[in-house]
CSV table of C-alpha atoms and ligand atoms in Angstrom, one decimal:
chain,number,residue,atom,x,y,z
A,1,UNK,CA,-15.9,-51.4,-3.7
A,2,UNK,CA,-16.5,-47.6,-3.8
A,3,UNK,CA,-14.2,-45.8,-6.3
A,4,UNK,CA,-12.0,-43.3,-4.5
A,5,UNK,CA,-12.9,-39.6,-4.9
A,6,UNK,CA,-10.9,-37.9,-7.6
A,7,UNK,CA,-7.9,-35.9,-6.3
A,8,UNK,CA,-8.4,-32.2,-5.7
A,9,UNK,CA,-5.9,-30.3,-7.8
A,10,UNK,CA,-4.5,-27.3,-6.1
A,11,UNK,CA,-2.7,-24.1,-7.0
A,12,UNK,CA,-1.0,-22.4,-4.1
A,13,UNK,CA,-0.3,-18.7,-4.3
A,14,UNK,CA,2.1,-17.7,-1.6
A,15,UNK,CA,3.7,-21.2,-1.3
A,16,UNK,CA,6.8,-20.0,0.6
A,17,UNK,CA,5.0,-18.2,3.4
A,18,UNK,CA,3.7,-19.4,6.7
A,19,UNK,CA,0.3,-20.4,5.3
A,20,UNK,CA,2.0,-21.8,2.2
A,21,UNK,CA,4.3,-24.1,4.3
A,22,UNK,CA,1.3,-25.2,6.5
A,23,UNK,CA,-0.6,-26.0,3.3
A,24,UNK,CA,2.3,-28.1,2.0
A,25,UNK,CA,2.2,-30.1,5.2
A,26,UNK,CA,-1.5,-30.7,4.7
A,27,UNK,CA,-1.1,-31.8,1.1
A,28,UNK,CA,1.8,-34.1,2.0
A,29,UNK,CA,-0.4,-35.7,4.6
A,30,UNK,CA,-3.2,-36.3,2.2
A,31,UNK,CA,-1.5,-37.2,-1.1
A,32,UNK,CA,-4.2,-39.7,-1.9
A,33,UNK,CA,-6.8,-36.8,-1.9
A,34,UNK,CA,-4.8,-33.7,-2.8
A,35,UNK,CA,-2.4,-32.9,-5.6
A,36,UNK,CA,-0.4,-29.7,-6.1
A,37,UNK,CA,-0.4,-28.5,-9.7
A,38,UNK,CA,0.9,-24.9,-9.4
A,39,UNK,CA,2.9,-22.7,-7.0
A,40,UNK,CA,3.7,-19.0,-6.8
A,41,UNK,CA,5.7,-16.7,-4.5
A,42,UNK,CA,7.2,-13.3,-4.6
A,43,UNK,CA,10.9,-14.4,-4.7
A,44,UNK,CA,12.7,-17.3,-2.9
A,45,UNK,CA,12.8,-19.3,-6.1
A,46,UNK,CA,15.2,-21.8,-4.5
A,47,UNK,CA,12.5,-22.9,-2.1
A,48,UNK,CA,10.0,-23.0,-5.0
A,49,UNK,CA,12.4,-25.4,-6.8
A,50,UNK,CA,12.5,-27.7,-3.7
A,51,UNK,CA,8.7,-27.7,-3.5
A,52,UNK,CA,8.4,-28.3,-7.3
A,53,UNK,CA,10.7,-31.3,-6.8
A,54,UNK,CA,9.0,-32.7,-3.7
A,55,UNK,CA,5.4,-32.4,-5.1
A,56,UNK,CA,6.2,-32.9,-8.8
A,57,UNK,CA,4.7,-29.5,-9.6
A,58,UNK,CA,4.9,-28.4,-13.3
A,59,UNK,CA,3.9,-24.8,-13.1
A,60,UNK,CA,5.8,-22.2,-11.0
A,61,UNK,CA,5.2,-18.5,-10.9
A,62,UNK,CA,7.7,-15.9,-9.5
A,63,UNK,CA,6.2,-12.4,-9.1
A,64,UNK,CA,9.4,-10.3,-8.5
A,65,UNK,CA,11.1,-9.5,-11.9
A,66,UNK,CA,14.7,-10.0,-10.7
A,67,UNK,CA,13.9,-13.2,-8.9
A,68,UNK,CA,12.0,-14.5,-12.0
A,69,UNK,CA,15.1,-13.8,-14.2
A,70,UNK,CA,17.4,-15.4,-11.7
A,71,UNK,CA,15.0,-18.4,-11.4
A,72,UNK,CA,15.1,-18.8,-15.2
A,73,UNK,CA,18.9,-18.8,-15.4
A,74,UNK,CA,19.4,-21.0,-12.3
A,75,UNK,CA,19.4,-24.6,-13.3
A,76,UNK,CA,17.6,-25.9,-10.3
A,77,UNK,CA,14.0,-26.6,-11.4
A,78,UNK,CA,13.1,-30.2,-12.3
A,79,UNK,CA,13.0,-30.9,-16.1
A,80,UNK,CA,9.7,-29.9,-17.7
A,81,UNK,CA,8.9,-27.1,-15.1
A,82,UNK,CA,7.2,-24.2,-16.7
A,83,UNK,CA,8.2,-20.9,-15.1
A,84,UNK,CA,5.9,-17.9,-15.2
A,85,UNK,CA,6.7,-14.3,-14.2
A,86,UNK,CA,4.9,-11.3,-12.8
A,87,UNK,CA,1.2,-10.8,-12.2
A,88,UNK,CA,0.5,-12.3,-15.6
A,89,UNK,CA,2.4,-15.4,-14.4
A,90,UNK,CA,0.3,-15.6,-11.2
A,91,UNK,CA,-2.8,-15.3,-13.3
A,92,UNK,CA,-1.7,-18.0,-15.6
A,93,UNK,CA,-1.2,-20.5,-12.8
A,94,UNK,CA,-4.4,-19.4,-11.1
A,95,UNK,CA,-6.4,-20.3,-14.2
A,96,UNK,CA,-4.6,-23.6,-15.1
A,97,UNK,CA,-7.0,-26.0,-16.9
A,98,UNK,CA,-5.8,-28.8,-14.7
A,99,UNK,CA,-6.5,-27.0,-11.4
A,100,UNK,CA,-9.8,-27.0,-9.6
A,101,UNK,CA,-9.0,-25.1,-6.3
A,102,UNK,CA,-6.8,-22.0,-5.9
A,103,UNK,CA,-5.6,-21.2,-2.4
A,104,UNK,CA,-4.6,-17.6,-2.1
A,105,UNK,CA,-2.1,-17.0,0.7
A,106,UNK,CA,-0.2,-14.0,-0.7
A,107,UNK,CA,0.4,-11.4,1.9
A,108,UNK,CA,-1.4,-8.1,1.2
A,109,UNK,CA,-3.4,-7.4,-1.9
A,110,UNK,CA,-1.1,-8.6,-4.7
A,111,UNK,CA,-3.3,-11.7,-5.1
A,112,UNK,CA,-6.4,-9.8,-6.1
A,113,UNK,CA,-6.1,-10.0,-9.9
A,114,UNK,CA,-5.1,-13.7,-9.9
A,115,UNK,CA,-7.9,-14.4,-7.5
A,116,UNK,CA,-10.5,-12.7,-9.7
A,117,UNK,CA,-9.1,-14.5,-12.7
A,118,UNK,CA,-9.4,-17.8,-10.8
A,119,UNK,CA,-13.0,-17.0,-10.0
A,120,UNK,CA,-13.8,-16.1,-13.7
A,121,UNK,CA,-12.2,-19.5,-14.6
A,122,UNK,CA,-14.6,-21.1,-12.1
A,123,UNK,CA,-12.0,-22.4,-9.8
A,124,UNK,CA,-13.0,-22.9,-6.1
A,125,UNK,CA,-11.2,-20.2,-4.1
A,126,UNK,CA,-9.7,-21.1,-0.7
A,127,UNK,CA,-9.0,-17.7,0.7
A,128,UNK,CA,-6.3,-16.9,3.4
A,129,UNK,CA,-5.5,-13.4,2.1
A,130,UNK,CA,-8.0,-11.4,4.1
A,131,UNK,CA,-6.8,-8.1,2.7
A,132,UNK,CA,-8.4,-9.0,-0.7
A,133,UNK,CA,-11.9,-8.9,0.8
A,134,UNK,CA,-11.1,-5.7,2.8
A,135,UNK,CA,-9.9,-4.0,-0.4
A,136,UNK,CA,-12.5,-5.3,-2.9
A,137,UNK,CA,-15.0,-7.5,-1.0
A,138,UNK,CA,-17.9,-6.0,-3.0
A,139,UNK,CA,-16.3,-7.0,-6.4
A,140,UNK,CA,-14.8,-10.4,-5.3
A,141,UNK,CA,-18.2,-11.5,-3.8
A,142,UNK,CA,-20.1,-10.3,-6.9
A,143,UNK,CA,-17.7,-12.2,-9.2
A,144,UNK,CA,-18.1,-15.3,-7.1
A,145,UNK,CA,-21.9,-15.1,-7.3
A,146,UNK,CA,-21.8,-14.4,-11.0
A,147,UNK,CA,-19.6,-17.4,-11.8
A,148,UNK,CA,-21.2,-19.7,-9.2
A,149,UNK,CA,-17.9,-20.1,-7.4
A,150,UNK,CA,-17.5,-21.2,-3.8
A,151,UNK,CA,-15.3,-19.2,-1.5
A,152,UNK,CA,-13.9,-21.4,1.3
A,153,UNK,CA,-12.5,-19.4,4.2
A,154,UNK,CA,-9.0,-20.4,5.4
A,155,UNK,CA,-8.5,-17.7,8.0
A,156,UNK,CA,-9.1,-19.7,11.2
A,157,UNK,CA,-11.9,-17.5,12.6
A,158,UNK,CA,-13.8,-17.5,9.3
A,159,UNK,CA,-13.3,-21.1,8.7
A,160,UNK,CA,-14.7,-21.6,12.2
A,161,UNK,CA,-17.8,-19.4,11.4
A,162,UNK,CA,-18.3,-21.3,8.1
A,163,UNK,CA,-18.4,-24.6,10.1
A,164,UNK,CA,-20.8,-23.2,12.7
A,165,UNK,CA,-23.1,-21.8,10.0
A,166,UNK,CA,-23.5,-25.1,8.1
A,167,UNK,CA,-27.2,-26.1,8.2
A,168,UNK,CA,-28.3,-22.8,9.5
A,169,UNK,CA,-30.1,-19.8,7.9
A,170,UNK,CA,-28.1,-16.6,7.7
A,171,UNK,CA,-31.3,-14.8,8.7
A,172,UNK,CA,-31.2,-16.6,12.1
A,173,UNK,CA,-27.8,-15.2,13.0
A,174,UNK,CA,-27.8,-12.3,15.5
A,175,UNK,CA,-24.0,-11.8,15.5
A,176,UNK,CA,-20.6,-13.3,15.0
A,177,UNK,CA,-17.9,-12.9,17.6
A,178,UNK,CA,-14.4,-13.5,16.4
A,179,UNK,CA,-11.8,-14.3,19.1
A,180,UNK,CA,-8.5,-12.4,19.3
A,181,UNK,CA,-5.5,-13.6,21.3
A,182,UNK,CA,-4.5,-9.9,22.0
A,183,UNK,CA,-1.1,-10.4,20.4
A,184,UNK,CA,2.3,-9.7,21.8
A,185,UNK,CA,1.4,-6.7,24.0
A,186,UNK,CA,-1.8,-7.8,25.6
A,187,UNK,CA,-0.3,-7.8,29.1
A,188,UNK,CA,2.2,-4.9,28.7
A,189,UNK,CA,1.6,-1.8,30.8
A,190,UNK,CA,0.2,0.8,28.3
A,191,UNK,CA,3.0,3.3,29.1
A,192,UNK,CA,5.6,0.7,27.9
A,193,UNK,CA,4.0,0.5,24.4
A,194,UNK,CA,6.0,3.6,23.3
A,195,UNK,CA,9.2,1.6,23.7
A,196,UNK,CA,8.1,-1.5,21.6
A,197,UNK,CA,10.9,-2.9,19.4
A,198,UNK,CA,10.3,-4.7,16.1
A,199,UNK,CA,11.5,-8.0,17.6
A,200,UNK,CA,9.0,-7.6,20.5
A,201,UNK,CA,6.1,-7.2,18.0
A,202,UNK,CA,7.2,-10.3,16.0
A,203,UNK,CA,6.8,-12.6,19.0
A,204,UNK,CA,3.2,-13.9,19.0
A,205,UNK,CA,2.1,-15.6,22.2
A,206,UNK,CA,0.1,-18.4,20.4
A,207,UNK,CA,0.5,-18.5,16.6
A,208,UNK,CA,3.5,-18.8,14.3
A,209,UNK,CA,2.8,-16.6,11.3
A,210,UNK,CA,4.3,-14.2,8.7
A,211,UNK,CA,5.7,-10.9,9.9
A,212,UNK,CA,2.9,-8.6,8.7
A,213,UNK,CA,0.0,-10.5,10.3
A,214,UNK,CA,2.0,-10.9,13.5
A,215,UNK,CA,2.4,-7.1,13.8
A,216,UNK,CA,-1.3,-6.8,12.8
A,217,UNK,CA,-2.1,-9.2,15.7
A,218,UNK,CA,-0.2,-7.1,18.1
A,219,UNK,CA,-2.2,-4.0,17.1
A,220,UNK,CA,-5.4,-5.9,16.5
A,221,UNK,CA,-5.6,-4.4,13.0
A,222,UNK,CA,-5.7,-8.1,12.1
A,223,UNK,CA,-9.0,-8.5,14.0
A,224,UNK,CA,-10.3,-5.3,12.3
A,225,UNK,CA,-9.5,-6.7,8.9
A,226,UNK,CA,-11.1,-10.0,9.9
A,227,UNK,CA,-14.4,-8.3,11.0
A,228,UNK,CA,-14.5,-6.7,7.5
A,229,UNK,CA,-13.7,-10.0,5.9
A,230,UNK,CA,-16.5,-11.7,7.9
A,231,UNK,CA,-18.9,-9.0,6.9
A,232,UNK,CA,-18.3,-9.8,3.2
A,233,UNK,CA,-18.0,-13.6,3.5
A,234,UNK,CA,-21.2,-14.0,5.5
A,235,UNK,CA,-23.3,-11.1,4.2
A,236,UNK,CA,-23.8,-9.4,7.6
A,237,UNK,CA,-24.2,-5.8,8.8
A,238,UNK,CA,-21.1,-4.1,10.4
A,239,UNK,CA,-22.7,-4.2,13.9
A,240,UNK,CA,-23.2,-8.0,13.6
A,241,UNK,CA,-19.5,-8.6,13.4
A,242,UNK,CA,-17.7,-8.3,16.8
A,243,UNK,CA,-14.5,-9.3,18.6
A,244,UNK,CA,-13.7,-10.6,22.0
A,245,UNK,CA,-10.3,-11.3,23.7
A,246,UNK,CA,-9.6,-14.9,24.2
A,247,UNK,CA,-6.0,-15.5,25.3
A,248,UNK,CA,-5.8,-19.3,24.6
A,249,UNK,CA,-6.7,-19.1,20.8
A,250,UNK,CA,-8.7,-22.4,21.1
A,251,UNK,CA,-12.2,-21.1,20.5
A,252,UNK,CA,-12.0,-19.4,17.1
A,253,UNK,CA,-15.5,-17.9,16.9
A,254,UNK,CA,-18.8,-17.7,18.5
A,255,UNK,CA,-22.0,-17.5,16.4
A,256,UNK,CA,-25.0,-16.2,18.3
A,257,UNK,CA,-28.4,-17.1,16.8
A,258,UNK,CA,-31.5,-15.0,17.4
A,259,UNK,CA,-32.8,-17.5,20.1
A,260,UNK,CA,-29.7,-16.6,22.2
A,261,UNK,CA,-27.9,-20.0,21.5
A,262,UNK,CA,-24.3,-19.7,20.6
A,263,UNK,CA,-22.2,-22.2,18.7
A,264,UNK,CA,-18.4,-22.2,18.9
A,265,UNK,CA,-15.7,-23.9,17.0
A,266,UNK,CA,-12.6,-25.2,18.9
A,267,UNK,CA,-9.3,-26.6,17.8
A,268,UNK,CA,-5.6,-26.0,18.7
A,269,UNK,CA,-4.0,-22.8,17.4
A,270,UNK,CA,-2.5,-24.4,14.2
A,271,UNK,CA,-3.5,-23.3,10.7
A,272,UNK,CA,-3.4,-26.9,9.4
A,273,UNK,CA,-6.9,-27.4,10.9
A,274,UNK,CA,-8.7,-24.8,8.8
A,275,UNK,CA,-6.5,-25.4,5.8
A,276,UNK,CA,-7.3,-29.1,5.8
A,277,UNK,CA,-11.0,-28.3,6.3
A,278,UNK,CA,-11.0,-26.0,3.3
A,279,UNK,CA,-9.0,-28.3,1.0
A,280,UNK,CA,-11.0,-31.5,1.8
A,281,UNK,CA,-14.4,-29.7,2.1
A,282,UNK,CA,-17.0,-31.1,2.5
A,283,UNK,CA,-15.2,-34.3,3.5
A,284,UNK,CA,-13.4,-34.7,6.8
A,285,UNK,CA,-10.4,-36.9,7.5
A,286,UNK,CA,-8.1,-37.4,10.5
A,287,UNK,CA,-5.6,-34.6,10.8
A,288,UNK,CA,-2.1,-36.2,10.7
A,289,UNK,CA,-0.2,-32.9,11.1
A,290,UNK,CA,-1.3,-31.8,14.6
A,291,UNK,CA,-2.8,-33.4,17.7
A,292,UNK,CA,-6.3,-32.5,18.6
A,293,UNK,CA,-7.2,-30.8,21.9
A,294,UNK,CA,-6.3,-33.0,24.8
A,295,UNK,CA,-9.2,-33.0,27.3
A,296,UNK,CA,-7.2,-35.3,29.7
A,297,UNK,CA,-5.1,-32.2,30.6
A,298,UNK,CA,-6.6,-29.3,32.5
A,299,UNK,CA,-7.1,-26.2,30.5
A,300,UNK,CA,-9.4,-23.2,30.7
A,301,UNK,CA,-11.0,-20.8,28.3
A,302,UNK,CA,-11.4,-17.2,29.2
A,303,UNK,CA,-13.0,-14.3,27.4
A,304,UNK,CA,-12.8,-10.6,28.1
A,305,UNK,CA,-13.8,-7.4,26.2
A,306,UNK,CA,-11.2,-5.8,24.1
A,307,UNK,CA,-9.5,-2.8,25.7
A,308,UNK,CA,-10.2,0.1,23.3
A,309,UNK,CA,-7.2,2.2,24.6
A,310,UNK,CA,-4.7,-0.5,24.0
A,311,UNK,CA,-5.9,-1.3,20.4
A,312,UNK,CA,-6.8,2.0,18.6
A,313,UNK,CA,-6.5,0.2,15.2
A,314,UNK,CA,-9.5,-2.0,16.0
A,315,UNK,CA,-11.7,1.0,16.6
A,316,UNK,CA,-10.5,2.6,13.4
A,317,UNK,CA,-11.2,-0.6,11.5
A,318,UNK,CA,-14.7,-0.8,13.0
A,319,UNK,CA,-15.4,2.8,12.1
A,320,UNK,CA,-14.2,2.1,8.5
A,321,UNK,CA,-16.4,-1.0,8.3
A,322,UNK,CA,-19.4,1.0,9.5
A,323,UNK,CA,-18.7,3.8,7.1
A,324,UNK,CA,-18.4,1.3,4.2
A,325,UNK,CA,-17.5,2.7,0.7
A,326,UNK,CA,-13.7,2.8,0.2
A,327,UNK,CA,-13.0,3.4,3.9
A,328,UNK,CA,-12.0,-0.2,4.6
A,329,UNK,CA,-9.7,-0.1,1.5
A,330,UNK,CA,-8.1,3.1,2.9
A,331,UNK,CA,-7.7,1.5,6.3
A,332,UNK,CA,-6.0,-1.5,4.8
A,333,UNK,CA,-3.7,0.4,2.5
A,334,UNK,CA,-2.5,2.8,5.2
A,335,UNK,CA,-2.0,0.0,7.6
A,336,UNK,CA,0.0,-2.0,5.1
A,337,UNK,CA,2.3,1.0,4.5
A,338,UNK,CA,2.7,1.8,8.2
A,339,UNK,CA,3.4,-1.8,9.2
A,340,UNK,CA,6.0,-2.2,6.4
A,341,UNK,CA,7.7,1.0,7.8
A,342,UNK,CA,7.5,-0.3,11.3
A,343,UNK,CA,9.0,-3.7,10.3
A,344,UNK,CA,11.8,-1.8,8.5
A,345,UNK,CA,12.6,0.0,11.7
A,346,UNK,CA,11.6,3.5,10.4
A,347,UNK,CA,8.3,4.1,12.3
A,348,UNK,CA,7.6,3.7,16.0
A,349,UNK,CA,4.9,1.1,16.9
A,350,UNK,CA,2.5,3.7,18.3
A,351,UNK,CA,2.7,5.7,15.1
A,352,UNK,CA,1.1,2.9,13.1
A,353,UNK,CA,-2.4,3.8,14.2
A,354,UNK,CA,-1.7,7.5,13.8
A,355,UNK,CA,-0.7,7.1,10.2
A,356,UNK,CA,-3.9,5.1,9.6
A,357,UNK,CA,-6.1,7.6,11.4
A,358,UNK,CA,-4.6,10.5,9.4
A,359,UNK,CA,-5.0,8.7,6.1
A,360,UNK,CA,-8.6,7.9,6.8
A,361,UNK,CA,-9.3,11.5,7.8
A,362,UNK,CA,-7.5,12.8,4.7
A,363,UNK,CA,-9.6,10.9,2.2
A,364,UNK,CA,-13.2,11.5,1.0
A,365,UNK,CA,-15.3,8.4,1.3
A,366,UNK,CA,-17.5,7.3,-1.5
A,367,UNK,CA,-19.3,4.1,-2.7
A,368,UNK,CA,-17.2,2.6,-5.5
A,369,UNK,CA,-19.0,1.4,-8.6
A,370,UNK,CA,-16.0,-0.2,-10.3
A,371,UNK,CA,-13.0,-2.1,-9.2
A,372,UNK,CA,-10.8,0.6,-10.8
A,373,UNK,CA,-12.3,3.2,-8.4
A,374,UNK,CA,-11.3,1.0,-5.5
A,375,UNK,CA,-7.8,0.5,-6.8
A,376,UNK,CA,-7.4,4.2,-7.3
A,377,UNK,CA,-8.5,4.8,-3.7
A,378,UNK,CA,-6.0,2.2,-2.6
A,379,UNK,CA,-3.2,3.9,-4.5
A,380,UNK,CA,-4.2,7.3,-3.2
A,381,UNK,CA,-4.4,6.0,0.4
A,382,UNK,CA,-0.9,4.6,0.0
A,383,UNK,CA,0.4,7.9,-1.2
A,384,UNK,CA,-1.2,9.7,1.7
A,385,UNK,CA,0.0,7.2,4.2
A,386,UNK,CA,3.6,7.7,2.9
A,387,UNK,CA,3.1,11.5,3.4
A,388,UNK,CA,1.7,10.9,6.9
A,389,UNK,CA,4.7,8.8,7.9
A,390,UNK,CA,6.7,12.1,8.0
A,391,UNK,CA,4.0,14.2,9.6
A,392,UNK,CA,5.2,15.2,13.1
A,393,UNK,CA,2.0,13.9,14.7
A,394,UNK,CA,3.1,10.4,13.7
A,395,UNK,CA,6.0,10.6,16.1
A,396,UNK,CA,4.3,12.2,19.1
A,397,UNK,CA,2.0,10.5,21.5
B,401,LIG,P1,4.1,-14.7,4.8
B,401,LIG,O1,4.7,-13.4,4.9
B,401,LIG,O2,4.6,-15.8,5.7
B,401,LIG,O3,4.1,-15.2,3.3
B,401,LIG,C1,3.6,-14.5,2.3
B,401,LIG,C2,3.7,-15.2,1.0
B,401,LIG,O4,3.2,-14.4,-0.1
B,401,LIG,C3,5.1,-15.7,0.6
B,401,LIG,O5,5.0,-16.9,-0.1
B,401,LIG,C4,5.5,-14.6,-0.5
B,401,LIG,O6,6.4,-15.0,-1.4
B,401,LIG,C5,4.1,-14.4,-1.1
B,401,LIG,N1,4.0,-13.1,-1.8
B,401,LIG,C6,4.2,-11.8,-1.4
B,401,LIG,N2,4.0,-10.9,-2.3
B,401,LIG,C7,3.7,-11.6,-3.4
B,401,LIG,C8,3.4,-11.3,-4.8
B,401,LIG,N3,3.4,-10.0,-5.1
B,401,LIG,N4,3.2,-12.2,-5.6
B,401,LIG,C9,3.2,-13.5,-5.3
B,401,LIG,N5,3.4,-13.9,-4.0
B,401,LIG,C10,3.7,-13.0,-3.1
B,401,LIG,O7,2.5,-14.5,5.1
B,401,LIG,P2,1.5,-15.4,5.8
B,401,LIG,O8,1.5,-15.3,7.3
B,401,LIG,O9,1.6,-16.8,5.2
B,401,LIG,O10,0.1,-14.8,5.4
B,401,LIG,C11,-0.4,-14.9,4.0
B,401,LIG,C12,-1.8,-14.4,4.0
B,401,LIG,O11,-2.6,-15.2,4.8
B,401,LIG,C13,-2.0,-13.0,4.6
B,401,LIG,O12,-3.0,-12.3,3.9
B,401,LIG,C14,-2.5,-13.2,6.0
B,401,LIG,O13,-3.3,-12.2,6.5
B,401,LIG,C15,-3.3,-14.5,5.8
B,401,LIG,N6,-3.4,-15.3,7.0
B,401,LIG,C16,-2.3,-15.8,7.6
B,401,LIG,C17,-2.4,-16.6,8.7
B,401,LIG,C18,-1.2,-17.2,9.3
B,401,LIG,O14,-1.3,-18.0,10.3
B,401,LIG,N7,0.0,-17.0,8.9
B,401,LIG,C19,-3.6,-16.9,9.3
B,401,LIG,C20,-4.8,-16.4,8.6
B,401,LIG,C21,-4.7,-15.6,7.5
B,402,LIG,MG1,-7.4,-15.2,11.7
């Protein structure tokens, strides 16, 4: 009888979020193959305690200082749990000796240092946090190459591309086309976009996700970040990474080869498919968490070009990608600031792109030679974006 494969031991950064919860469903469905050994979140330590109990997790990291102190004094974690705090705590659990895979699903770029530490400790990196590659793709990819570490894409489109590229030569790829659902406002009359409320932007037609990425999907900043993420993951030129509108979110990518053939990857719009693929890779197993596509029922797939006027942030992201240097980092930082202000109800929806545009225009681009230079550009872009929030141009349009 064949001996069963050893369990893959997983650290989950961002365990309380949308990707985190989907990952827990995948792990619960494959307990014979997957074991959770460390979890981290920003706050919500009560939920972390529940997860620690359910999955018998010994290492828990809480980033936010106050939540960490509260977690330490609350007597809710199972006996023997080790609590870690701050970015050092995240780094500790990202490099645990007993872990072999670290899934980074922290919103924004807070997962960068722990992710780099995981790479240096030769952990396989399953990457959901696209912002990391947009900020520091050059350095993350170089570190992965240096340490011989595999990056497994969790973002559905990139996981789809990864699947389509298996067994093919990168040099045969003409272009990748990532699909975009078009988000909450794809069918709104353009003139109505000035009256968008936060609650409207948080209603995604196809996917259930965290608030930041849901707003990014409504503006298509998300697709812009994903094009930049794809460029780094698959080593392509900016013009080889493109987007198309596909309202059903069933086809996740199209890979066109130089002979004109295209491969596509299809599955229902649920993140458990790419998460399971990444965590079990290269094995496959039935997916107990979601039903596959049902071809007994009629459904259609349609594709249309992205309307540039509706989605100015996609154009800005593409320009930043083509410019290279720190421009993608500036795009990402300004977008993060503007989206947080929009979600807080302090910035109109249409001003998000204006803040990003002004921040990009206000910074000198350069090719960074160190990670510190990128982090400085990120900090400077955030400062500028905060200034631009109050510039009158952000409120007109
Ligand atoms: P979310 O807002 O639902 O969850 C974010 C998680 O990050 C939470 O667990 C939160 O506690 C944690 N977090 C935030 N700041 C932290 C910090 N400083 N230290 C430690 N943990 C911190 O977000 P989400 O939708 O799950 O998205 C997470 C990431 O995955 C994002 O980068 C997003 O772009 C990417 N992603 C999400 C989806 C999706 O379907 N939700 C799909 C593809 C990619
Ligand atoms: Mg995606």
